[in-house]
Short mmCIF file of C-alpha atoms and ligand atoms in Angstrom, two decimals:
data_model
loop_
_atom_site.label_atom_id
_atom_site.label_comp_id
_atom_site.label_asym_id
_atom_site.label_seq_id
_atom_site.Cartn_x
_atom_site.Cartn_y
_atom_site.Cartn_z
CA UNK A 1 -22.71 22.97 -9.86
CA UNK A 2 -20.08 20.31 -11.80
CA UNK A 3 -16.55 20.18 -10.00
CA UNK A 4 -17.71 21.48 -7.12
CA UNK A 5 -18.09 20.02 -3.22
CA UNK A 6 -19.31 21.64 -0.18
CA UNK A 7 -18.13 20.05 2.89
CA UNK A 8 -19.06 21.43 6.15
CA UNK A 9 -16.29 20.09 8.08
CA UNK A 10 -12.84 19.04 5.67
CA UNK A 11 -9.68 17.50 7.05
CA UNK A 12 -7.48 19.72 5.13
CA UNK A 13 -3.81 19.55 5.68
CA UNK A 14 -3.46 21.57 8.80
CA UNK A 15 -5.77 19.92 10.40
CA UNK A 16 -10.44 20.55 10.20
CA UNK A 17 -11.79 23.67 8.98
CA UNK A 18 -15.26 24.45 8.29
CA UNK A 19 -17.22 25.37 5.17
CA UNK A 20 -14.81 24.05 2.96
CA UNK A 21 -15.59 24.56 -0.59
CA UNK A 22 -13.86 22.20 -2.95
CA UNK A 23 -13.52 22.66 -6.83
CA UNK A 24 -11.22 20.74 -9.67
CA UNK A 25 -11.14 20.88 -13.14
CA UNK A 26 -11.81 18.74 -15.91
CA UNK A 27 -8.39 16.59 -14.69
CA UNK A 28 -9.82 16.23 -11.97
CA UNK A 29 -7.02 18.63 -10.14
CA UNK A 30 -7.90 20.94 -6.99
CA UNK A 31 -8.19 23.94 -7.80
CA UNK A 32 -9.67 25.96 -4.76
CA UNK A 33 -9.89 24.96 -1.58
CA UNK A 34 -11.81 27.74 -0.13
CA UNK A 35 -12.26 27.43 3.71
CA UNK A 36 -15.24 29.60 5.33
CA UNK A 37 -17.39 29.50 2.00
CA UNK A 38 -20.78 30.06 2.22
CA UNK A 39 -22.47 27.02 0.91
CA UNK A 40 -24.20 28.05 -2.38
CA UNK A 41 -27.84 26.90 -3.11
CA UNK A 42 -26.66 25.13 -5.99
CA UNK A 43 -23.53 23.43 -4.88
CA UNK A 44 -23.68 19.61 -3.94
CA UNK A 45 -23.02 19.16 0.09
CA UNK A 46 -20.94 16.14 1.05
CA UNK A 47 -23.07 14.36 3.93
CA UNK A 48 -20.69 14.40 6.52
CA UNK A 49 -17.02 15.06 7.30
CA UNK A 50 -14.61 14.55 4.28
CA UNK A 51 -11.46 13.10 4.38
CA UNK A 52 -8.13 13.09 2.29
CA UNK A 53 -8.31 10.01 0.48
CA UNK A 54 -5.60 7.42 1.32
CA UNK A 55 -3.05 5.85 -0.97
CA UNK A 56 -2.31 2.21 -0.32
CA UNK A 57 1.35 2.83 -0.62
CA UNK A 58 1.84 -1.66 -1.00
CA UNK A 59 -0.03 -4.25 -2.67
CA UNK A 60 0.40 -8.03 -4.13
CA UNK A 61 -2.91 -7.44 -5.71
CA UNK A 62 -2.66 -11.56 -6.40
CA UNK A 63 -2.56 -12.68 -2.73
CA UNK A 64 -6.36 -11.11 -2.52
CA UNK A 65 -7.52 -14.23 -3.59
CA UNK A 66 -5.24 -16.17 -1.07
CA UNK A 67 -6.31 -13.82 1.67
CA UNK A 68 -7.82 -16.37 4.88
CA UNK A 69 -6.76 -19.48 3.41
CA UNK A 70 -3.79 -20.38 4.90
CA UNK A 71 -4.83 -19.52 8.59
CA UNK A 72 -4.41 -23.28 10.04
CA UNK A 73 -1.79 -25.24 11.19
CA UNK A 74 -0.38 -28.57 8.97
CA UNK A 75 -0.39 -31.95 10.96
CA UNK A 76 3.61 -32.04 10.23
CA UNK A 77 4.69 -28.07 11.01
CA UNK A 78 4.45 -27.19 14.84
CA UNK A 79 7.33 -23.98 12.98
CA UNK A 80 4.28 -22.44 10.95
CA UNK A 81 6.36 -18.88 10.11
CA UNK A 82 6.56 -16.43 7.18
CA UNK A 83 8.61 -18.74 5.15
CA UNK A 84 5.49 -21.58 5.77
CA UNK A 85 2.83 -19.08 4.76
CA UNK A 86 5.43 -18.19 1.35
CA UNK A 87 5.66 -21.60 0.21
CA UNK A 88 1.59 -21.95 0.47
CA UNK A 89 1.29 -17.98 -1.37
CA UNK A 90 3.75 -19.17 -3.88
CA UNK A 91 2.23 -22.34 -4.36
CA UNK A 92 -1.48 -20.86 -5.00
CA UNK A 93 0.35 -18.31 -7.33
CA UNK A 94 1.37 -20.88 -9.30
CA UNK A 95 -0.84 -21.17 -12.38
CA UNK A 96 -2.66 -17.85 -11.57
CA UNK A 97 -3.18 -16.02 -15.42
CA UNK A 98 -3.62 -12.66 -16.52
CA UNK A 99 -7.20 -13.35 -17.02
CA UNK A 100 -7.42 -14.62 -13.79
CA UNK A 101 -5.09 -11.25 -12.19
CA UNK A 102 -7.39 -8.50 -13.71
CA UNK A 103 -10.61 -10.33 -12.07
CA UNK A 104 -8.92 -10.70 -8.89
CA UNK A 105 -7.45 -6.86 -8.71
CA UNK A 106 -10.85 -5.30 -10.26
CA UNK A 107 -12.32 -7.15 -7.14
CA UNK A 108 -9.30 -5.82 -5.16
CA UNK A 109 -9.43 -2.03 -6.07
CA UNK A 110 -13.03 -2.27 -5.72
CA UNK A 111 -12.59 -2.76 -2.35
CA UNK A 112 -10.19 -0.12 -2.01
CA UNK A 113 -11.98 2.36 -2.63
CA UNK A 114 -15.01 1.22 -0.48
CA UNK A 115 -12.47 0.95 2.28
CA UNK A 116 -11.40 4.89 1.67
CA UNK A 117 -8.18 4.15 -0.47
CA UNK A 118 -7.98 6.39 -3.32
CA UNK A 119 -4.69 4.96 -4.56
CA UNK A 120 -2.37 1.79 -4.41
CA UNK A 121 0.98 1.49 -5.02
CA UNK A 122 1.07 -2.13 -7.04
CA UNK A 123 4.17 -3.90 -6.02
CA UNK A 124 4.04 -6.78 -8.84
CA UNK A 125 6.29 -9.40 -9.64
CA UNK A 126 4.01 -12.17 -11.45
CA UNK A 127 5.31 -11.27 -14.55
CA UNK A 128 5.77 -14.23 -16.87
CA UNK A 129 3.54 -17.26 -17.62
CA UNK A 130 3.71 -20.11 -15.12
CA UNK A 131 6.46 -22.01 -16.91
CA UNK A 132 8.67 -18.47 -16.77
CA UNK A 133 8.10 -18.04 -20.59
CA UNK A 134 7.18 -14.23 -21.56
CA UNK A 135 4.01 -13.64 -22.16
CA UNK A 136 3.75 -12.34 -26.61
CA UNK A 137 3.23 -8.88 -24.76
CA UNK A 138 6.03 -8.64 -22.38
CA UNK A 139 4.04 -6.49 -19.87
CA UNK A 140 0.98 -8.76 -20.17
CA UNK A 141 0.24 -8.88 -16.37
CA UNK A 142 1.26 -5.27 -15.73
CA UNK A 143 -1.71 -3.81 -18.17
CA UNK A 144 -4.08 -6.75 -16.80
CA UNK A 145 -3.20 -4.27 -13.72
CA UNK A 146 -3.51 -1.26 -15.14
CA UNK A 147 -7.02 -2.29 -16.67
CA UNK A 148 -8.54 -2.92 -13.30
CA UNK A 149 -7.71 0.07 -11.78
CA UNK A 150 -8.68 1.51 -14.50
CA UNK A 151 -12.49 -0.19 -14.48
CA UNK A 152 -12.65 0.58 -10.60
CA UNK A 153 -11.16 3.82 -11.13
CA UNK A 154 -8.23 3.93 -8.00
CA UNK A 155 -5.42 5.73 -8.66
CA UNK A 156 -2.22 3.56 -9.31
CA UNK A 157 1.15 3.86 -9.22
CA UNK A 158 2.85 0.11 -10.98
CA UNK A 159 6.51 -0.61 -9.64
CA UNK A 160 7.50 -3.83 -11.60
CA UNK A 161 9.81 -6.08 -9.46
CA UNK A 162 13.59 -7.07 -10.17
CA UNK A 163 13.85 -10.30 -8.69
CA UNK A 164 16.78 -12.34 -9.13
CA UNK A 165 18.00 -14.53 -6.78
CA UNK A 166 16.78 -16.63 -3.76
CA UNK A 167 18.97 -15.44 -0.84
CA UNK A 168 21.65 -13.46 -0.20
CA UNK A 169 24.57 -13.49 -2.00
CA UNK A 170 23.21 -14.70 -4.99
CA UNK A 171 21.21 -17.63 -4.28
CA UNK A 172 20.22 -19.24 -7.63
CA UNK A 173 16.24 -18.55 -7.65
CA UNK A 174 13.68 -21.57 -7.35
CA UNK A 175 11.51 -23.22 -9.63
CA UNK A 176 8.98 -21.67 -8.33
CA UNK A 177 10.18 -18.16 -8.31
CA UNK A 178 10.55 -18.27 -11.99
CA UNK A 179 8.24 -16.40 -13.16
CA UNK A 180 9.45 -13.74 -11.22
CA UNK A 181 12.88 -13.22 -12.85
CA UNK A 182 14.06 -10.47 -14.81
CA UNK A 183 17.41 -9.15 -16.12
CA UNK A 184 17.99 -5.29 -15.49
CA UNK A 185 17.33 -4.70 -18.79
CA UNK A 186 13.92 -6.61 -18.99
CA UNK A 187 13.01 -4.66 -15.84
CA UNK A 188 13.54 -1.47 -17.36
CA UNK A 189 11.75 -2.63 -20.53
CA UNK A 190 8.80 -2.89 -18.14
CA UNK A 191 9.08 0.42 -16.86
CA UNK A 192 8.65 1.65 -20.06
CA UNK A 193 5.87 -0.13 -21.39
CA UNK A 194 3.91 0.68 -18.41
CA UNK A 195 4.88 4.72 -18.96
CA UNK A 196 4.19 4.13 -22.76
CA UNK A 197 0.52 3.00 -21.69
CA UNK A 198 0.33 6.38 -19.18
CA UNK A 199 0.71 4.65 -16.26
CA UNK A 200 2.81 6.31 -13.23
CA UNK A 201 5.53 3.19 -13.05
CA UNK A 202 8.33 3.39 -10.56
CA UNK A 203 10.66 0.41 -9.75
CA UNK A 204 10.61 -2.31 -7.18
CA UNK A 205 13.80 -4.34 -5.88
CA UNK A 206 12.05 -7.19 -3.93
CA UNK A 207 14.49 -6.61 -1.44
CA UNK A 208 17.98 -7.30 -0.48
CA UNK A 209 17.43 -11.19 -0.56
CA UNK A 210 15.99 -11.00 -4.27
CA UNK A 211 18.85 -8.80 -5.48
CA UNK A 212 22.33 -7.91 -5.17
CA UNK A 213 24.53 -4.94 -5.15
CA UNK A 214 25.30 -5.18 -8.66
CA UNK A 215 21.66 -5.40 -10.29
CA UNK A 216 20.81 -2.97 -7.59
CA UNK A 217 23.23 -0.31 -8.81
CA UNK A 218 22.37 -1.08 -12.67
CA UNK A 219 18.44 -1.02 -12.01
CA UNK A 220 18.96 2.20 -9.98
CA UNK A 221 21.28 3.88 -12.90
CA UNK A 222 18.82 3.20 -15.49
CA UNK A 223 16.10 4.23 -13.73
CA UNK A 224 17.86 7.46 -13.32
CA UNK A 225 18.13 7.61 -17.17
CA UNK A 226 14.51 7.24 -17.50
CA UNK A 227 12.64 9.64 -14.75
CA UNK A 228 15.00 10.69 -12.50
CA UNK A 229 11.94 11.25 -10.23
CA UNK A 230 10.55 7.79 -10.36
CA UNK A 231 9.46 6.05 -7.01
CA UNK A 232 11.64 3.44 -5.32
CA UNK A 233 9.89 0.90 -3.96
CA UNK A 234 11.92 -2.65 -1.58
CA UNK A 235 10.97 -4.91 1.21
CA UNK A 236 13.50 -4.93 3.83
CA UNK A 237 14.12 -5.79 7.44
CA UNK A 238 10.48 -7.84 7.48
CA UNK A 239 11.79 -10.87 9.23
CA UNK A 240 15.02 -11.66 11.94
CA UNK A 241 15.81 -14.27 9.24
CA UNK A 242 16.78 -11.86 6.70
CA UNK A 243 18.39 -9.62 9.18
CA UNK A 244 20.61 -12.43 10.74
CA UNK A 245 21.37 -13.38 7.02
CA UNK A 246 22.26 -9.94 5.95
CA UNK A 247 24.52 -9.90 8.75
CA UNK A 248 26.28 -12.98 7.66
CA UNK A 249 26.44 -12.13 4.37
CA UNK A 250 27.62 -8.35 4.52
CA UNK A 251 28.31 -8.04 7.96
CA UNK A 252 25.61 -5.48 8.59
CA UNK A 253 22.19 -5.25 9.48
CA UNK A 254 19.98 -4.91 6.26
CA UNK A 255 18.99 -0.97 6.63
CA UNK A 256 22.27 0.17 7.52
CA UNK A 257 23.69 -1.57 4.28
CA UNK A 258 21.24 -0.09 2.34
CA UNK A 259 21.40 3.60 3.91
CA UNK A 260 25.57 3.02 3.30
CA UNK A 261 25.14 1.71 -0.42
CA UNK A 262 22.53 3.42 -2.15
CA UNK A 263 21.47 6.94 -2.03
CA UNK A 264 18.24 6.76 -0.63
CA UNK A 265 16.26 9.95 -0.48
CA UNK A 266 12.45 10.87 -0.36
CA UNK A 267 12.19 8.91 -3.56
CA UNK A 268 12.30 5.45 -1.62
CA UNK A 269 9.63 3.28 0.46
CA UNK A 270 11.05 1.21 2.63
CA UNK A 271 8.76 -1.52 3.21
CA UNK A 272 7.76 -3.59 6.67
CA UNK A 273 11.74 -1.75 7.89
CA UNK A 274 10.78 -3.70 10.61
CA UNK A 275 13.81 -4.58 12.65
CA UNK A 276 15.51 -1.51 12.62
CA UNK A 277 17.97 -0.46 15.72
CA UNK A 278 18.09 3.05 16.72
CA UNK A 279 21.09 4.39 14.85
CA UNK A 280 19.06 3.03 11.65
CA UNK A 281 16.14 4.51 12.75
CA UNK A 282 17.36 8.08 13.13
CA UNK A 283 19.36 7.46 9.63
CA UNK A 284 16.10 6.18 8.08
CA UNK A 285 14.28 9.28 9.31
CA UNK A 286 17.02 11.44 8.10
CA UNK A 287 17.18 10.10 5.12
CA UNK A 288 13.43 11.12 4.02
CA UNK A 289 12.51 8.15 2.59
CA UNK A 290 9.09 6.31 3.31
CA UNK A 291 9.06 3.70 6.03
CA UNK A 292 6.01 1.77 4.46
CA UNK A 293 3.83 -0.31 6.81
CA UNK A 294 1.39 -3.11 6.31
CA UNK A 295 0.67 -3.74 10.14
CA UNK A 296 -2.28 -6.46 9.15
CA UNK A 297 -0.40 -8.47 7.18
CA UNK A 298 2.81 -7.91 9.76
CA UNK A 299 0.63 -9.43 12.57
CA UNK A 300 -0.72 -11.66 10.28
CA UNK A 301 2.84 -13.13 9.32
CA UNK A 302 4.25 -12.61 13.01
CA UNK A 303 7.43 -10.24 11.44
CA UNK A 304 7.37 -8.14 14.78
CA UNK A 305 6.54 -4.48 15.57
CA UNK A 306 8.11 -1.52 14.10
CA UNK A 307 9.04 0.88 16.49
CA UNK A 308 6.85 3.59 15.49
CA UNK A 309 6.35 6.67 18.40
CA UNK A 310 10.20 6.40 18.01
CA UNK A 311 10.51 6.45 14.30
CA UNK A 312 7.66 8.97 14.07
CA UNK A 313 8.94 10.80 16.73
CA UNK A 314 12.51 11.44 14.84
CA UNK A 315 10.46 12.86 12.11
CA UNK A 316 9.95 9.95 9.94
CA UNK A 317 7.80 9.65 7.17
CA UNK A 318 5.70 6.35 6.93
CA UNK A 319 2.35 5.07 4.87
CA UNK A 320 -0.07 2.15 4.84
CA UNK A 321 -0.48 -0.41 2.99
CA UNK A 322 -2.90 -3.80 2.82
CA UNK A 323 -0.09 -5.66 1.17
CA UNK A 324 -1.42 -9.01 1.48
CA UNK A 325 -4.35 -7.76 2.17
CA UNK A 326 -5.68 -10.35 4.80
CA UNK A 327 -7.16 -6.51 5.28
CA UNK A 328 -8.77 -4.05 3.25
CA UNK A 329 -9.51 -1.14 5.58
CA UNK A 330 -7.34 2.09 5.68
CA UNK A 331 -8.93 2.85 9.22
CA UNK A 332 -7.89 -0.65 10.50
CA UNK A 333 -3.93 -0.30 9.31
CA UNK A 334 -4.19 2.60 11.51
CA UNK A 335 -6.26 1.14 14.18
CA UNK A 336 -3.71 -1.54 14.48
CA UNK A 337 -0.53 0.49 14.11
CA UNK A 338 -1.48 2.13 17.26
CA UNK A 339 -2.35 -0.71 19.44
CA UNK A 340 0.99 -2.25 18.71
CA UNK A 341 2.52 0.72 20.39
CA UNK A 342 0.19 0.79 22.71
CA UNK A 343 0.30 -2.97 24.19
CA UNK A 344 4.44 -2.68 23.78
CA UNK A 345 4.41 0.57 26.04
CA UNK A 346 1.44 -0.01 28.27
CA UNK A 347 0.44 3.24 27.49
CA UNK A 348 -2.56 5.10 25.51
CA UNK A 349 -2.57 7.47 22.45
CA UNK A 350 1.05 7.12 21.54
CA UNK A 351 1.21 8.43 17.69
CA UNK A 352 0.16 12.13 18.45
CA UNK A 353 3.55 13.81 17.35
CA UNK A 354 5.66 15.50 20.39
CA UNK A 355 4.93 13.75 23.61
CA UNK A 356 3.93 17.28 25.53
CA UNK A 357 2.60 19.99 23.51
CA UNK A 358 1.38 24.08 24.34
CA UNK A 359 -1.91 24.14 22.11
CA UNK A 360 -4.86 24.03 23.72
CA UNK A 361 -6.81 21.28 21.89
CA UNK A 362 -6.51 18.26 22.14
CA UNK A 363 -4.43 16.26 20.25
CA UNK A 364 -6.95 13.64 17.86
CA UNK A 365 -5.08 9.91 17.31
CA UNK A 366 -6.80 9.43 14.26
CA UNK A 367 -6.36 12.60 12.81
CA UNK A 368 -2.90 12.55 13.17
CA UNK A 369 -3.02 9.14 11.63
CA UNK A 370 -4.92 9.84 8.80
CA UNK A 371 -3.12 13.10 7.61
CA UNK A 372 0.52 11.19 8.03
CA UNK A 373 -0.14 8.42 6.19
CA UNK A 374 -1.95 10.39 3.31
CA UNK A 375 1.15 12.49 3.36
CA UNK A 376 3.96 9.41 3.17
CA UNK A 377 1.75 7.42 1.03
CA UNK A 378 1.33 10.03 -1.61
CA UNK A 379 4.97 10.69 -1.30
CA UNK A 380 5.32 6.75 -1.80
CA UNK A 381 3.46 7.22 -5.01
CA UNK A 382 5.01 9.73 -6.81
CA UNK A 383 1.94 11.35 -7.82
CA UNK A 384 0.10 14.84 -6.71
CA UNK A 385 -2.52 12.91 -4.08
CA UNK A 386 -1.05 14.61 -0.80
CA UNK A 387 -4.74 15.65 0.36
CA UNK A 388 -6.81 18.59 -0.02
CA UNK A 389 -4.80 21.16 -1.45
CA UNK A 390 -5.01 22.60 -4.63
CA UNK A 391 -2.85 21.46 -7.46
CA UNK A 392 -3.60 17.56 -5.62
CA UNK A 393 -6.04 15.34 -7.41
CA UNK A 394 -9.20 15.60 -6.19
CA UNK A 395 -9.25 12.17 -4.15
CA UNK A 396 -11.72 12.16 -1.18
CA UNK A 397 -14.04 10.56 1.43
CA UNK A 398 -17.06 11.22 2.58
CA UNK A 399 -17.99 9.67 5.98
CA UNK A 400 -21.34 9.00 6.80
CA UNK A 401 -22.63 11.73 8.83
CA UNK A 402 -26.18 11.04 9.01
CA UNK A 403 -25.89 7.53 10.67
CA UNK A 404 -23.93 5.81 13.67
CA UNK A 405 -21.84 9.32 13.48
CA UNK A 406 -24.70 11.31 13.72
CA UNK A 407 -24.75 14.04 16.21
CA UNK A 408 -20.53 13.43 16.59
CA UNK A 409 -17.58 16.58 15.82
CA UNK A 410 -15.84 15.75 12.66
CA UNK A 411 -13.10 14.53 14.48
CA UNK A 412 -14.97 12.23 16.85
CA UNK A 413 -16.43 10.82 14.18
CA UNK A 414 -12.88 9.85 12.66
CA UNK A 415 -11.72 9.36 16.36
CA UNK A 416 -14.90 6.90 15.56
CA UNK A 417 -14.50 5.23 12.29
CA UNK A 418 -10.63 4.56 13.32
CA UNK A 419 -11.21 2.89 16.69
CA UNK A 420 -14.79 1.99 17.50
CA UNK A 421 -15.24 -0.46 14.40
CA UNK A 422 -18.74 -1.89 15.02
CA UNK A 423 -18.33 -3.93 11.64
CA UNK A 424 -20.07 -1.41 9.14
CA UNK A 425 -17.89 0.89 7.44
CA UNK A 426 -18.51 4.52 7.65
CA UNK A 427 -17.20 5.43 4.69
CA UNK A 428 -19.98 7.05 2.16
CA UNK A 429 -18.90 8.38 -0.81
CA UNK A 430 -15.60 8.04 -2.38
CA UNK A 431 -13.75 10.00 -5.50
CA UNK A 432 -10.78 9.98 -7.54
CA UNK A 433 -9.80 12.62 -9.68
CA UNK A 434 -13.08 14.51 -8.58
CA UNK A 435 -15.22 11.45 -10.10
CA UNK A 436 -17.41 9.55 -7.50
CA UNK A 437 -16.65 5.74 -7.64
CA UNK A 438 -18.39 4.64 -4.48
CA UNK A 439 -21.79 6.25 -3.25
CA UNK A 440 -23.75 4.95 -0.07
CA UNK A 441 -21.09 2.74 0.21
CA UNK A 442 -21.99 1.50 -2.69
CA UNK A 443 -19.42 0.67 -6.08
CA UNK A 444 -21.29 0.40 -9.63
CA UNK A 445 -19.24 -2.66 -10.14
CA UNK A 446 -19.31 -4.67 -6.97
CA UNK A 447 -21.85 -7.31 -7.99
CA UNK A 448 -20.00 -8.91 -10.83
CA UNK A 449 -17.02 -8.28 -10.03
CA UNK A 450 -17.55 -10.34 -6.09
CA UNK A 451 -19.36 -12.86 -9.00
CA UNK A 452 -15.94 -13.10 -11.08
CA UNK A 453 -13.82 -13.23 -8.15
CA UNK A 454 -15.13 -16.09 -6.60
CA UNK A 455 -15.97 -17.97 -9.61
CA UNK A 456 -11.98 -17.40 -9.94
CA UNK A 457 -10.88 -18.44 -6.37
CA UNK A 458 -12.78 -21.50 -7.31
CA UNK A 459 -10.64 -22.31 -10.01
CA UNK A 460 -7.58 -21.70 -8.57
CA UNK A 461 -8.25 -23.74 -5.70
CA UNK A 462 -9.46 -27.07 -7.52
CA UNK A 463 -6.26 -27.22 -9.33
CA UNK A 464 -4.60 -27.80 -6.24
C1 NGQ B 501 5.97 -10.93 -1.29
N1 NGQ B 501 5.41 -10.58 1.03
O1 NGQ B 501 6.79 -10.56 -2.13
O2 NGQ B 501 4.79 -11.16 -1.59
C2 NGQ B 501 6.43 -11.07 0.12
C3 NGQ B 501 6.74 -12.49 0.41
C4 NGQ B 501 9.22 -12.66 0.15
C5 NGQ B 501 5.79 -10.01 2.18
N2 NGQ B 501 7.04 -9.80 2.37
C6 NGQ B 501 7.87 -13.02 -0.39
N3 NGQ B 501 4.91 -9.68 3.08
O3 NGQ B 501 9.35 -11.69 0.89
O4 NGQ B 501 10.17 -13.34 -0.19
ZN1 ZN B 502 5.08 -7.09 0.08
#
């Protein structure tokens, strides 16, 4: 039957039940999730356990293509640091064209979804041509966005970037930053040509560096005027650079001036929040909003480790995402995110919730994981993909039960495809909106679009 999934064992959002029957409609909405149905002779069976699918809650699709180059160290620079690896990103940005951004995000999103992402949150600030003019169509590269998730079919949610300035206190930006800037007004003009196309489109302050109390107040009033319900999306607290120059500047570290002047709510994703001391912490939690994590790309730019079993712990709520996506793999983000806490408390399974608990099962790492960052990300989002519920999109993943899993409980086998990586994914069959986009592991589109990526990397790089 159409619209319809049996899965023997689901991860719904209390946790695995069995004989889980799933149906949607023609929008691809849930709209049963029947637990202890009889599998009908007629009704397609997913092959193993199925799984929420996860939103990617931050992405520069762009730096896919920059992804594993700039892992070496210059004769000059024995200080290779964030900042180093920006002024090589920036620099391979520099000529990049919308032509050039769809191949490179169809590519991206492809891999997504193989990876068991069912949504990203596009965090994009390439707006303008490479000498800062406009593109004729002001939102050029934000439909050149739109159009590859649309041909791999993720979910997306677009929050164009204000970026203004190039420290705090109102820097005056770079050269090379140019094509980044926007007035208020431009920004908002964004917004609405993205929402004009259909698009879910939030708003992104870069962060606290990029923008100053002012814009931030005007971007977050107009906003209001336009969908009062709209996402909020910043970086903040990433690197002790910005925090000891937040502290010059205002006199306070960057979270707690943010959490004293703006109201953020369950609207906002805080991004990286790395460096966050424990009074901002507990306000952070309080406040609802997303803490959103990249841990990859943290280790990969050495910003430090975000105190998670204590955030988490105060009720926080907190996503993935790939961000510069030196990964693609929801299970590693999570995979990672534990062993920080791990290796800084000498301690196993750390993100289980409560440290002590009365139930008599025990508690599962990766569940846990998995069903938090669904939850955060899709709150990130601002769209209806918080997991297997009805009135939720029908975005889902099938693991592969028949293989390396084989023989496993549906939560071993997560337990498995978090933390015993043995290099082949075990995700199966992936879909958005109740359509399947990847099956066997497999993506209709893979072929040419790997063929157009590269053929695109290659470009870029020989103008260097
Ligand atoms: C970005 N990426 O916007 O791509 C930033 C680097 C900046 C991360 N923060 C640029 N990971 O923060 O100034
Ligand atoms: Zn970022």
């Amino acid at each position: 039957m159409k619209n319809m999934l049996h899965a023997e064992h689901a991860l719904l959002p209390g946790g695995w039940a069995r004989d889980v029957l799933l149906c949607w409609d023609a929008a691809g909405m849930l709209t049963g999730v029947t637990v202890g149905a009889a599998p009908a002779p007629d009704t397609v069976r997913a092959n193993g356990p199925v799984l929420p699918g996860m939103p990617n809650l931050h992405s520069h699709a762009f730096q896919r293509a920059f992804a594993g180059l700039s892992e070496f160290r210059g004769a000059d620079r024995a200080d290779d640091s964030f900042w180093t690896w920006r002024a090589l990103m920036y620099r391979f940005a520099r000529d990049l064209g919308p032509d050039q951004l769809e191949v490179i995000a169809t590519q991206l999103y492809i891999e997504m979804l193989r990876a068991g992402y069912t949504t990203v949150c596009e965090f994009h600030y390439l707006h303008h041509a490479p000498d800062g003019q406009r593109y004729a169509e002001a939102a050029e590269m934000s439909m050149r966005l739109l159009a590859a998730a649309e041909r791999a079919g993720i979910g997306i949610t677009l929050l164009p970037v204000l970026y203004q300035d190039a420290g705090f206190g109102g820097q005056p930006p770079r050269p090379e930053q140019r094509r980044y800037l926007n007035s208020v007004d431009a920004l908002l003009d964004l917004v609405q040509r993205g929402r004009a196309h259909g698009a879910r489109v939030g708003v992104a302050p870069h962060s606290l560096r990029a923008v100053g109390p002012q814009a931030l107040r005007e971007l977050l009033a107009g906003l209001q005027s336009i969908d009062p319900r709209a996402p909020i999306h910043l970086h903040i607290a990433e690197q002790q650079q910005e925090v000891d120059d937040c502290l010059t500047w205002s006199g306070q570290r960057p979270i707690a001036w943010l959490l004293a002047n703006a109201s953020v709510d369950e609207r906002w994703c805080l991004v990286h929040a790395t460096h966050l001391d424990a009074t901002e912490r507990s306000a952070l939690a309080a406040s609802g909003a997303v803490a959103g994590l990249c841990p990859t790309t943290e280790a990969n730019l050495g910003d430090g480790v975000f105190p998670a079993a204590a955030f988490l712990g105060a009720g926080g709520a907190w996503g993935i995402g790939s961000d510069s996506h030196i990964s693609v793999d929801a299970a590693e983000e999570l995979r990672l995110l534990e062993y920080t806490q791990r290796l800084a408390q000498q301690r196993r399974n750390v993100l289980v919730g409560d440290g002590r608990h009365d139930d008599a099962a025990p508690r599962q790492v990766a569940d846990h994981l998995w069903l938090g960052a669904v939850a955060g990300g899709a709150q990130a989002s601002g769209r209806a993909v918080r997991g297997l519920a009805v009135d939720q999109q029908a975005d889902f993943v099938v693991l592969d039960g028949s293989g390396l899993l084989g023989g496993l409980g549906p939560a071993q086998a997560l337990a498995s495809h978090v933390f015993a990586n043995s290099g082949r994914s075990a995700v199966r069959d992936v879909f958005v909106g109740g359509v399947q986009r990847v099956r066997d592991g497999e993506h209709a589109l893979q072929g040419v679009a790997c063929r157009q990526f590269v053929a695109t990397r290659s470009a870029l790089l020989q103008e260097d």
